[in-house]
XYZ file of C-alpha atoms in Angstrom:
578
model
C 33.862 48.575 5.865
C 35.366 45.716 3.918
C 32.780 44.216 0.926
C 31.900 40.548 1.016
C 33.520 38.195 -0.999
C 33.015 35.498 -4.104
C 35.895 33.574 -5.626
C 33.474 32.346 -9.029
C 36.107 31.137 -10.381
C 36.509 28.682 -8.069
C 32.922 27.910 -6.610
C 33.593 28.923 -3.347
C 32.066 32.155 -0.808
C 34.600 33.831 1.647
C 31.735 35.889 4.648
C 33.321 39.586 4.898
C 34.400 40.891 8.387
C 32.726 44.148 8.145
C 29.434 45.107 7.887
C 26.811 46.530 4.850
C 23.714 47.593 4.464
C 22.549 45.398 1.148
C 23.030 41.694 0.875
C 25.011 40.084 -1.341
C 24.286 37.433 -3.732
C 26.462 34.668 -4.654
C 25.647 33.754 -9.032
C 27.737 30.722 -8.770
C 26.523 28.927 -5.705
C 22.829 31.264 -5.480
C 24.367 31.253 -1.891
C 22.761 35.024 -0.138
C 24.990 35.855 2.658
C 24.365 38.884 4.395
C 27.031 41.420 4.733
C 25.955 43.133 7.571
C 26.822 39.921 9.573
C 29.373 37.857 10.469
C 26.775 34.714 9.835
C 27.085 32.879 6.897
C 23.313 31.489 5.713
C 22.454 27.902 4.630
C 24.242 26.472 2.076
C 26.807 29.063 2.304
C 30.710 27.738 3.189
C 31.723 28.424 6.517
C 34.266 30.860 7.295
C 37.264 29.879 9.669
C 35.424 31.245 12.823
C 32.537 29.084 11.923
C 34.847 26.125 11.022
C 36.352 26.300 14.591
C 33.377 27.087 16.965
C 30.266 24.895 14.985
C 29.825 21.396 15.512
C 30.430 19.371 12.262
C 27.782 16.791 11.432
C 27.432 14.115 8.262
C 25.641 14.996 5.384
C 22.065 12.620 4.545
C 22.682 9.366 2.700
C 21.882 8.641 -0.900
C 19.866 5.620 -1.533
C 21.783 4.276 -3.972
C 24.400 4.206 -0.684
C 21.938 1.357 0.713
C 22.022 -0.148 -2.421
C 25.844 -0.377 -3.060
C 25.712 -1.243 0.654
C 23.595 -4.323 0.217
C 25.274 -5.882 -2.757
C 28.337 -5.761 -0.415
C 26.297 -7.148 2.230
C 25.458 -10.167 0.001
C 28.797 -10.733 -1.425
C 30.260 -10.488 2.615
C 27.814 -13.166 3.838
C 28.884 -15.507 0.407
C 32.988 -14.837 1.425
C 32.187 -15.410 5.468
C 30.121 -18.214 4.743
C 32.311 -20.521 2.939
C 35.146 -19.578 4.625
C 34.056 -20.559 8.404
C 33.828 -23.844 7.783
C 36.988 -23.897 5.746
C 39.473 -24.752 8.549
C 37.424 -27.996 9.984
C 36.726 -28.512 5.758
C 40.815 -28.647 5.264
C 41.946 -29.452 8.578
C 40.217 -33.001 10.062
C 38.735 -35.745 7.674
C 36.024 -36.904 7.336
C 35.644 -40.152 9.457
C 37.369 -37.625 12.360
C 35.049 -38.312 15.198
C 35.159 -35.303 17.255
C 34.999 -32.621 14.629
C 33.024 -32.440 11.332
C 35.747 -32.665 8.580
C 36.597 -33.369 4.483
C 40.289 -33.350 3.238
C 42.277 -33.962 6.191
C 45.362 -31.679 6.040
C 46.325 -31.419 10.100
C 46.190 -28.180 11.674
C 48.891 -26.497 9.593
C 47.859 -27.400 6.660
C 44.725 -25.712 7.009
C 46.249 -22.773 8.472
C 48.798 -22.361 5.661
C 45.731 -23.328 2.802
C 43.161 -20.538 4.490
C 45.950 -17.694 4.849
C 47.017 -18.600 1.294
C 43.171 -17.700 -0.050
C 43.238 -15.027 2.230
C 46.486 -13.129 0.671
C 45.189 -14.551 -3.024
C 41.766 -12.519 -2.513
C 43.610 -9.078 -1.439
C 46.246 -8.965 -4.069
C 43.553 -9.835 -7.286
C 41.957 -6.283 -6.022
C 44.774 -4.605 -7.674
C 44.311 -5.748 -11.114
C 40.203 -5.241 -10.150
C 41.537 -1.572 -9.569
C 43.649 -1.098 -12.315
C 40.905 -2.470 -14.767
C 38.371 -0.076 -13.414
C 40.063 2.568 -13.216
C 41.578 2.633 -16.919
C 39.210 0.920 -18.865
C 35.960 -0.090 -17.553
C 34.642 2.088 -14.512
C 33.758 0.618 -11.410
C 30.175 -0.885 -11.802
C 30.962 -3.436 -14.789
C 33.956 -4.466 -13.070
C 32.075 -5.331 -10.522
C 29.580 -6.877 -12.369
C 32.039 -8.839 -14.553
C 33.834 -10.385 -11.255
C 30.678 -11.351 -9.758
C 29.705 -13.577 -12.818
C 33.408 -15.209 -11.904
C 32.350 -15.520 -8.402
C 29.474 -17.245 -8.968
C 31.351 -19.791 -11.138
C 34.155 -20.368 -8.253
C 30.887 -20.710 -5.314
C 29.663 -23.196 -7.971
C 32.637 -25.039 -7.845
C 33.425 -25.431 -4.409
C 29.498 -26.588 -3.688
C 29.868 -29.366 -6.333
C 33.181 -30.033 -4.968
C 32.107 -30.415 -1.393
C 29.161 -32.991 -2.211
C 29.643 -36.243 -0.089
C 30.634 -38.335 -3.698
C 33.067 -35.901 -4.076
C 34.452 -35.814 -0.699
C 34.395 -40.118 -0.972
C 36.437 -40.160 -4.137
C 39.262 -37.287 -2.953
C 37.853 -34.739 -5.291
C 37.543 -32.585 -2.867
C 41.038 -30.816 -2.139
C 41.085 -30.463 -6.170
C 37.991 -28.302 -6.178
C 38.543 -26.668 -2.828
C 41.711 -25.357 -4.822
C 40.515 -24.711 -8.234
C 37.296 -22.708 -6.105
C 40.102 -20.577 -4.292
C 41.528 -19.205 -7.341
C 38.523 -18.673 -9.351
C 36.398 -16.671 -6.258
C 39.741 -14.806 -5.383
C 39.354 -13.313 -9.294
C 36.249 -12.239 -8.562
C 36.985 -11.155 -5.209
C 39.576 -8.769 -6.893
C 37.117 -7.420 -8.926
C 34.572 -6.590 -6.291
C 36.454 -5.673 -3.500
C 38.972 -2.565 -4.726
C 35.863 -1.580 -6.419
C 32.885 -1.588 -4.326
C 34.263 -0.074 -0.956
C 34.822 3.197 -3.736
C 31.416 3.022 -5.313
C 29.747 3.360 -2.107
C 31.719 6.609 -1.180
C 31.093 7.943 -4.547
C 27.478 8.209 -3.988
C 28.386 11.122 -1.643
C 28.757 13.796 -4.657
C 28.980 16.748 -1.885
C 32.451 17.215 -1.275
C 32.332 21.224 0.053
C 31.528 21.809 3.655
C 28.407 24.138 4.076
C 26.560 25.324 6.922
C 23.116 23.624 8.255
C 20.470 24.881 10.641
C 18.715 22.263 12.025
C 15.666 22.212 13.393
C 16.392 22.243 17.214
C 18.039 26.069 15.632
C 21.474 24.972 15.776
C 24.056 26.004 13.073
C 26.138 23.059 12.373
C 28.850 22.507 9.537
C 27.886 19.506 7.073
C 31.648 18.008 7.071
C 31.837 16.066 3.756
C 34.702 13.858 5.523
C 31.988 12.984 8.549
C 29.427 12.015 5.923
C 32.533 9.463 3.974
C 33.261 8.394 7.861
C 29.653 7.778 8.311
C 29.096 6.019 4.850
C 32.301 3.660 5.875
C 30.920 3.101 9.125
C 27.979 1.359 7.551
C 29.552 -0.232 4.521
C 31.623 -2.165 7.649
C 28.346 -2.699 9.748
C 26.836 -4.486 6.419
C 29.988 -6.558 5.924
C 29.726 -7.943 9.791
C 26.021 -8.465 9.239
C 27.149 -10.319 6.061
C 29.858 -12.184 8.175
C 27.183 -13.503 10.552
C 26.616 -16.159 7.536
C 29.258 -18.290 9.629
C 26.694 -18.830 12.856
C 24.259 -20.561 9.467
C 27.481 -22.202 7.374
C 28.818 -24.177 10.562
C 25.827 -24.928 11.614
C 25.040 -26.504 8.326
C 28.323 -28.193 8.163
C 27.585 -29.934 11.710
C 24.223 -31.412 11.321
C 23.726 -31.683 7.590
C 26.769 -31.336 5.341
C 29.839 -29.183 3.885
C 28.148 -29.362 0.421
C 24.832 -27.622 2.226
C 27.094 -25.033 4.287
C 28.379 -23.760 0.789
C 25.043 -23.539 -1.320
C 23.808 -20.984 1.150
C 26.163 -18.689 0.876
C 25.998 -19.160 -3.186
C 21.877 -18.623 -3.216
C 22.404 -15.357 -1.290
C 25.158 -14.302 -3.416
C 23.099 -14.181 -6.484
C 20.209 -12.265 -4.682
C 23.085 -9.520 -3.788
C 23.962 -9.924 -8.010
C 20.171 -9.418 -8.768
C 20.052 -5.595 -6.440
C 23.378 -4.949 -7.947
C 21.697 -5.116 -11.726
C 18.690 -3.498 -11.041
C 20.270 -0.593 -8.992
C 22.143 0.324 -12.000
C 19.961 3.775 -12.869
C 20.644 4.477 -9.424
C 24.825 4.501 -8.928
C 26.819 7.320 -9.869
C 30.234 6.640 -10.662
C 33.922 8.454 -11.730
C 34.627 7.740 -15.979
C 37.515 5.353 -16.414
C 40.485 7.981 -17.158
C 42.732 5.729 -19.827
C 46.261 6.207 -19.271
C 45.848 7.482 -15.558
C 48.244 5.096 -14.351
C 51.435 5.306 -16.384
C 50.788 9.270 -15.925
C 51.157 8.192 -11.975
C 53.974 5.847 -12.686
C 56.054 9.264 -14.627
C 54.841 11.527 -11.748
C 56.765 9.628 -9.063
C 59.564 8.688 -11.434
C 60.374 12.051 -11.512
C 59.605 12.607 -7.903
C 62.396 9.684 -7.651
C 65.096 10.996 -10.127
C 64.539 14.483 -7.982
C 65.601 13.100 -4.338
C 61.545 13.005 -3.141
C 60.393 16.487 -5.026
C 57.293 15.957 -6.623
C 56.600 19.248 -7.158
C 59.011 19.019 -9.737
C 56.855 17.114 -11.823
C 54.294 19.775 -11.794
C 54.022 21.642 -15.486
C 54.315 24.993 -13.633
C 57.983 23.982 -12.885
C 58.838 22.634 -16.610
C 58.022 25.499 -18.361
C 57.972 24.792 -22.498
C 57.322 21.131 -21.378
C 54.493 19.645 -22.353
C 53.097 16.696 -19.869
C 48.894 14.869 -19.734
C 48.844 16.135 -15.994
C 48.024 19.067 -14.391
C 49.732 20.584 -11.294
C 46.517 19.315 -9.108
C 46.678 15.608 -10.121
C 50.687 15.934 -9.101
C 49.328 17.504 -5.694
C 47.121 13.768 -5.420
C 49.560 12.113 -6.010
C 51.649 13.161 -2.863
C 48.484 12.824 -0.998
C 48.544 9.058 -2.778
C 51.972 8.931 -1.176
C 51.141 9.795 2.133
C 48.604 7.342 2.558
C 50.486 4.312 1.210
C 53.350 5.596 3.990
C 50.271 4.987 6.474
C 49.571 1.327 4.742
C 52.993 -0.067 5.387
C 52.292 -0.699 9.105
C 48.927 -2.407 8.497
C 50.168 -5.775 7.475
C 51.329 -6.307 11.486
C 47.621 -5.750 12.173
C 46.261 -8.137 9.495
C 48.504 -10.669 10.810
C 47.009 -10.486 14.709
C 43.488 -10.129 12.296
C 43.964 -13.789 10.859
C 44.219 -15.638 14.122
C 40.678 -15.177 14.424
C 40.073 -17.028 11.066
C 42.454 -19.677 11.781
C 43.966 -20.882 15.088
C 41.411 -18.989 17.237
C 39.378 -21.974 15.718
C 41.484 -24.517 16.417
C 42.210 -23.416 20.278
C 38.249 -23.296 20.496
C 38.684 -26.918 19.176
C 40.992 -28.163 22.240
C 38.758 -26.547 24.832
C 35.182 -27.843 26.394
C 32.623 -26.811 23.513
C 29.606 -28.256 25.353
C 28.180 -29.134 22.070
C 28.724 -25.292 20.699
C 30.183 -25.803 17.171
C 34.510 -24.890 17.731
C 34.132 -22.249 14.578
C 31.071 -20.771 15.808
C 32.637 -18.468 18.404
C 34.222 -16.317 15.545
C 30.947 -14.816 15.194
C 31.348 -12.637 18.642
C 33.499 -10.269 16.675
C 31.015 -9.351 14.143
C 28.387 -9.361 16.687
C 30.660 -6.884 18.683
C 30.968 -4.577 15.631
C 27.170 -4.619 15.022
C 26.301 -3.658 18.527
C 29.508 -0.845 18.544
C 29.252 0.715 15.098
C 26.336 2.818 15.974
C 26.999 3.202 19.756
C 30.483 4.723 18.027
C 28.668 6.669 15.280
C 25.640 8.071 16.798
C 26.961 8.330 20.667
C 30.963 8.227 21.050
C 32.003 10.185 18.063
C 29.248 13.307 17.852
C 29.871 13.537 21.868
C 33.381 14.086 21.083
C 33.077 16.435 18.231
C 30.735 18.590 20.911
C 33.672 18.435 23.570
C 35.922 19.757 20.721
C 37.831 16.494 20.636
C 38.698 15.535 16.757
C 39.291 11.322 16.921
C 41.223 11.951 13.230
C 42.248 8.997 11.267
C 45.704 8.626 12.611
C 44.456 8.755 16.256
C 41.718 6.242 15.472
C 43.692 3.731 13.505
C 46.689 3.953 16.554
C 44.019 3.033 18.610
C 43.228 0.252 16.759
C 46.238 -1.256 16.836
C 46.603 -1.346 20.895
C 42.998 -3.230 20.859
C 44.621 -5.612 18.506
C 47.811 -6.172 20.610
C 45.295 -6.439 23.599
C 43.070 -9.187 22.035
C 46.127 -11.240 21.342
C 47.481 -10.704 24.716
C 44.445 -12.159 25.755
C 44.944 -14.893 23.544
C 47.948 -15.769 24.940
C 46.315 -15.947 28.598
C 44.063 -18.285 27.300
C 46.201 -20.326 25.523
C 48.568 -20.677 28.906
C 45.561 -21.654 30.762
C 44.890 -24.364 28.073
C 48.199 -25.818 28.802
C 47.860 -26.168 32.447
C 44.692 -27.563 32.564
C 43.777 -31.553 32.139
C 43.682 -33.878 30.608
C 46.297 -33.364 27.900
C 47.726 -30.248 29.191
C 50.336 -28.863 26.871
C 49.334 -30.991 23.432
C 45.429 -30.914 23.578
C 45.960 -30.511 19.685
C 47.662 -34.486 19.456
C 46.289 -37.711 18.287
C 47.135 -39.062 21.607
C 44.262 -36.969 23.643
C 41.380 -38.809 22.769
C 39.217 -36.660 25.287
C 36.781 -33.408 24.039
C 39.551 -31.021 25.090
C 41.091 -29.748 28.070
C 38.880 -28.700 30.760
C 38.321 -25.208 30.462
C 35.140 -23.273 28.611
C 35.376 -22.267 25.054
C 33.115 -19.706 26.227
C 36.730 -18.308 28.059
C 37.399 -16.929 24.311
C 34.584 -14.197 24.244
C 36.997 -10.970 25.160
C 39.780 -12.052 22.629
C 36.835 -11.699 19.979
C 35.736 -8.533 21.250
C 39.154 -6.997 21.555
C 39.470 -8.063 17.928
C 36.188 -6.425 17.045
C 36.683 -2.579 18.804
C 40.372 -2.856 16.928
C 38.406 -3.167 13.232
C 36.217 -0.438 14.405
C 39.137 2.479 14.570
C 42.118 0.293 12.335
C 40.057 -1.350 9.870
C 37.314 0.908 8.763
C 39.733 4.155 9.154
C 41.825 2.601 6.593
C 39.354 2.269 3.851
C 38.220 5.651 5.045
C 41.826 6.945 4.510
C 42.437 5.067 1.101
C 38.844 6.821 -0.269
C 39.916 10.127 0.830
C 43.629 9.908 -0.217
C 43.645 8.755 -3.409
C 43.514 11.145 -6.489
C 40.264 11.675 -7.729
C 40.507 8.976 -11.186
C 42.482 6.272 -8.920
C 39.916 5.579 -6.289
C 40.085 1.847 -7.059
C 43.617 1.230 -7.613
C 44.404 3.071 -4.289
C 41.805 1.248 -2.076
C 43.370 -1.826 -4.032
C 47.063 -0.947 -2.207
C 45.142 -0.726 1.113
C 43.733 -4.053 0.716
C 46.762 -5.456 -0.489
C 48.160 -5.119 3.438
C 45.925 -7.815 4.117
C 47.648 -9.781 1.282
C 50.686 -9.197 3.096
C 49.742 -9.875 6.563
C 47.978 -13.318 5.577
C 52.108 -14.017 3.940
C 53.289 -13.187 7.042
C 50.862 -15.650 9.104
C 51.288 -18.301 6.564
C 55.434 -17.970 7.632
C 54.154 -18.232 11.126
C 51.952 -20.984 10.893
C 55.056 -23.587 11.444
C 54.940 -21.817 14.829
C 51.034 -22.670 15.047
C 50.847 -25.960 17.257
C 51.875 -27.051 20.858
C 53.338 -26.171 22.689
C 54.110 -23.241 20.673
C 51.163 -20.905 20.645
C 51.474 -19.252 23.942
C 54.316 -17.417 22.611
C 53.236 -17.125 18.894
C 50.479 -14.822 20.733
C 52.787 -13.373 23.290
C 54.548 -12.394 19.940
C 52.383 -10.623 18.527
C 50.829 -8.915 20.871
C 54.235 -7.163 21.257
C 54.757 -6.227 17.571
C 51.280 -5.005 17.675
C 51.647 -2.362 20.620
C 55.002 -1.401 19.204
C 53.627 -0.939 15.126
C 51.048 1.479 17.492
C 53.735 3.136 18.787
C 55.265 3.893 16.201
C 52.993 4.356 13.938
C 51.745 7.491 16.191
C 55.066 9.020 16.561
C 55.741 9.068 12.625
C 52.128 9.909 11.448
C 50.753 12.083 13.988
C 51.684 14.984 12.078
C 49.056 14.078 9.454
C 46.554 14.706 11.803
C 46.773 18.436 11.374
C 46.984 18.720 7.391
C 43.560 16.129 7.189
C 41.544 18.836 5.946
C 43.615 20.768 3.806
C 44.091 17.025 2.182
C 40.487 16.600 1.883
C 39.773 19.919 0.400
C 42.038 18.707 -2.827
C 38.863 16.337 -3.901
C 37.013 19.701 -4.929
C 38.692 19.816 -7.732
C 38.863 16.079 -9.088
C 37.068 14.290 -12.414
C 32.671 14.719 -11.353
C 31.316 11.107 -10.752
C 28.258 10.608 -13.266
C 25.616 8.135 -13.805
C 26.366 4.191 -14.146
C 23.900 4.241 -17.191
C 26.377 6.908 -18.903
C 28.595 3.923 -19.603
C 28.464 0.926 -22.031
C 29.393 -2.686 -21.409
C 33.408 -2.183 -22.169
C 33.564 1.034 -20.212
C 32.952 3.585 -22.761
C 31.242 6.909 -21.787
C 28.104 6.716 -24.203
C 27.894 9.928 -25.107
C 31.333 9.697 -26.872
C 30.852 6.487 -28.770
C 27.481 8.321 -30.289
C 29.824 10.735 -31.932
């Protein structure tokens, strides 16, 4: 009979194959498995059998989860709010009399001005990132960028007051607004979508009995799934601020439509302060990043070998990295390999920001605000989130199907090339119906737009919607999970910068965005989305099968610890008191 099994050295509990009479107990975990069966008890880790055959479930959520979750809540419905009314704010003026309006820039204009904040708000994240991962941890980054924010919401609100529209100040401080709220965007964004995961300090997978008597696995990478799932739930619940902001900008005033979003943003700063006993959080690491910079120098000089960075292959060399953090980095790797393809889906992502707006605008709105209708794709991810997380995926887990990142975010992109498909059927049907057919968009149709229903729009918005669900939130899943252990932020900073890229690329195609163009702007893209699916699949599939032995390197990374642990600049407070 073989004995049972504990590896102390390494926290972990191997079940034995063979049978004994006495029990035996586990000192590091106080884990009792009994050897006389093949069963490992709760709290134990399961062994392969178990791993294949038991359903795998998420973990329960912190509350300081709910919290992180709200403050990004708040800051969502501040960034959504200002920025639906942006392309009637920058595109018509403001004696335009079909369409509310300010500054008066024409339809590219606006395009080109909104996709310009766009990629300015998802590069800042990686100095946000770098910041807060060398020198001052996540939470006072954040809380240092969202004094900046406030400043830039300021700003634009004063900006946007009807003096200031009369006497041109407006394009000035729409401008000077940009830049200062894209700072503090950078700070924020790289850094929150990582504190939320943090909360989640289990990162073994242990078995469960629940109370219907079924053994389950709690799967530490179904609980960060689960966590993501609802950080992107609260940012579409935040993005409903639009349906209020245009609103506001039709029947009372730009300069109202931006001081809501501005009072709730400094209710979300308010939870953010007083949830600080409550966060946990991973210690700034100093020099992490030129340590990073020398791993994959070497990797370079060495035709692609990492490994040869490791110190286990330089003996007598003496290097500030351990063979483990070289082993994140090549997960690091393998993940930004996965974010190359995602600016093609941030580009199809932006026409529902932009010129999804303006064909709304050139179509019968029967008194329905034109900007109003990008709401149906947060709606769509409100209502599908949890029919996804509490139906769809545990259904498929119980048939034995796995949807694993790369399967969920290929899927993502085919519901993006199908939205703008879509798009493209609508826009042809704009074109052939009166009264100004092909140029509904010109100075010379003086009607409310060509006769067909805005309300015609509703599926590209949907389509748009399922593709965030597997694409979008899969992403920041994957750059959570990926990244080494003390470069959380940085790494979900390279993942947002896609969307950086993808607004550069729509700002090259906004030329391209006006009649009679736009029918095969969309046809366009709806092609380079199916084919970035395509191959995206065929290169990354392989991934699929390693996800776990990925995941499993995170049991071995820097602990998170309390926010209070740190002071103002960073510091871990227990080493500045010695």
């Amino acid at each position: 009979m073989d004995a049972a099994k504990a590896e102390s050295d390494k926290g972990s509990h191997e079940d034995s194959v063979g049978g004994a009479e006495l029990p035996h107990y586990s000192d590091e975990k106080n884990v009792i498995t009994l050897e006389s069966s093949n069963s490992t008890l709760d709290g134990g880790e399961p062994t392969e059998e178990e791993s294949r055959t038991l359903r795998k479930v998420s973990d329960k959520l912190p509350w300081s989860m709910f919290l992180v979750a709200i403050v990004e809540l708040c800051e969502r419905f501040a960034s959504y709010g200002v920025s639906g009314p942006f392309q009637n704010y920058i595109q018509n003026s403001k004696n335009d009399p079909k369409l509310p309006g300010a500054i008066g820039l024409g339809q590219t204009g606006a395009t080109g001005l909104v996709n310009f904040f766009q990629f300015f708000c998802y590069i800042t994240p990686l100095l946000g990132g770098f910041i807060a991962d060398q020198y001052l941890g996540r939470y006072y980054t954040i809380l240092y960028g969202a004094v900046v924010y406030v400043i830039g919401l300021l700003i634009l609100f004063a900006t946007a007051l009807p003096t200031a529209i009369d006497n041109n100040a407006s394009l000035g401080g729409l401008i000077a607004a940009m830049i200062v709220i894209g700072l503090g965007t950078g700070a924020i964004k790289s850094n929150v979508s990582t504190l939320i995961a943090e909360q989640i300090q289990n990162t073994n997978a242990v078995i469960r009995t629940l109370k219907s008597g079924e053994r389950v696995i709690v799967d530490p990478a179904i609980t960060v799934q689960r966590v993501y799932m609802i950080f992107y739930l609260c940012i579409n619940i935040g993005s409903l601020s639009a349906i209020a902001t245009t609103e506001l900008e039709l029947h009372v005033g730009f300069w109202a439509a931006y001081l809501l979003p501005m009072c709730m943003f400094i209710i979300g700063f308010f939870v953010l302060i007083v949830g600080k006993n409550k966060y946990v959080s991973r210690p700034p690491q100093g020099s992490v990043m030129p340590q990073a910079i020398k791993v994959c120098w070497i990797g370079l000089k060495n035709r692609g070998n990492i490994d040869v960075a490791k110190p286990s292959h330089q003996p007598g060399a003496t290097v500030p990295w351990d063979d483990h953090f070289v082993d994140e980095i090549k997960r690091a790797l393998i993940a930004c390999k996965i974010f190359v393809y995602f600016p093609i889906y941030w580009v199809v992502y932006s026409q529902m920001l932009t010129n999804f707006i303006s064909q709304a605008g050139t179509m019968e709105l029967h008194g329905i605000p034109n900007d109003i209708m990008q709401n149906i794709d947060p709606l769509t991810i409100i209502i599908f989130i949890p029919i996804m997380d509490r139906v769809v995926y545990p259904f498929l887990r119980k048939m034995g199907i796995l949807m694993r990142p790369i399967t969920r975010i290929t899927f993502g992109f085919f519901f993006a090339s199908l939205a703008m498909a879509y798009a493209a059927i609508v826009q042809k049907l704009i074109y052939r119906s009166p009264p100004c057919y092909s140029f509904p968009s010109s100075d010379a149709c003086e009607s409310g737009g060509n006769k067909v229903h805005v309300a015609v729009q509703t599926p590209a918005y949907l389509l748009i919607g399922l593709s965030e669900i597997f694409a979008s939130i899969t992403g920041l899943e994957y750059a959570f999970t990926k990244a080494p252990t003390s470069m959380k932020s940085f790494v979900m900073a390279l993942f947002l910068l896609t969307t950086a890229f993808g607004s550069a690329l729509a700002i090259a195609l906004s030329p391209t965005a006006k009649d009679p163009k736009l029918l095969w702007m969309y046809t366009g893209l709806a092609v380079a989305a199916f084919l970035a699916g395509c191959l995206f699949w065929f290169l990354f599939s392989k991934y699929n099968k390693t996800e776990e032995q990925m995941n499993a390197l995170d049991k071995e990374g820097v602990a998170a610890v309390a926010a209070t642990e740190f002071d103002p600049i960073g510091r871990r407070k227990s080493e500045t008191n010695v």
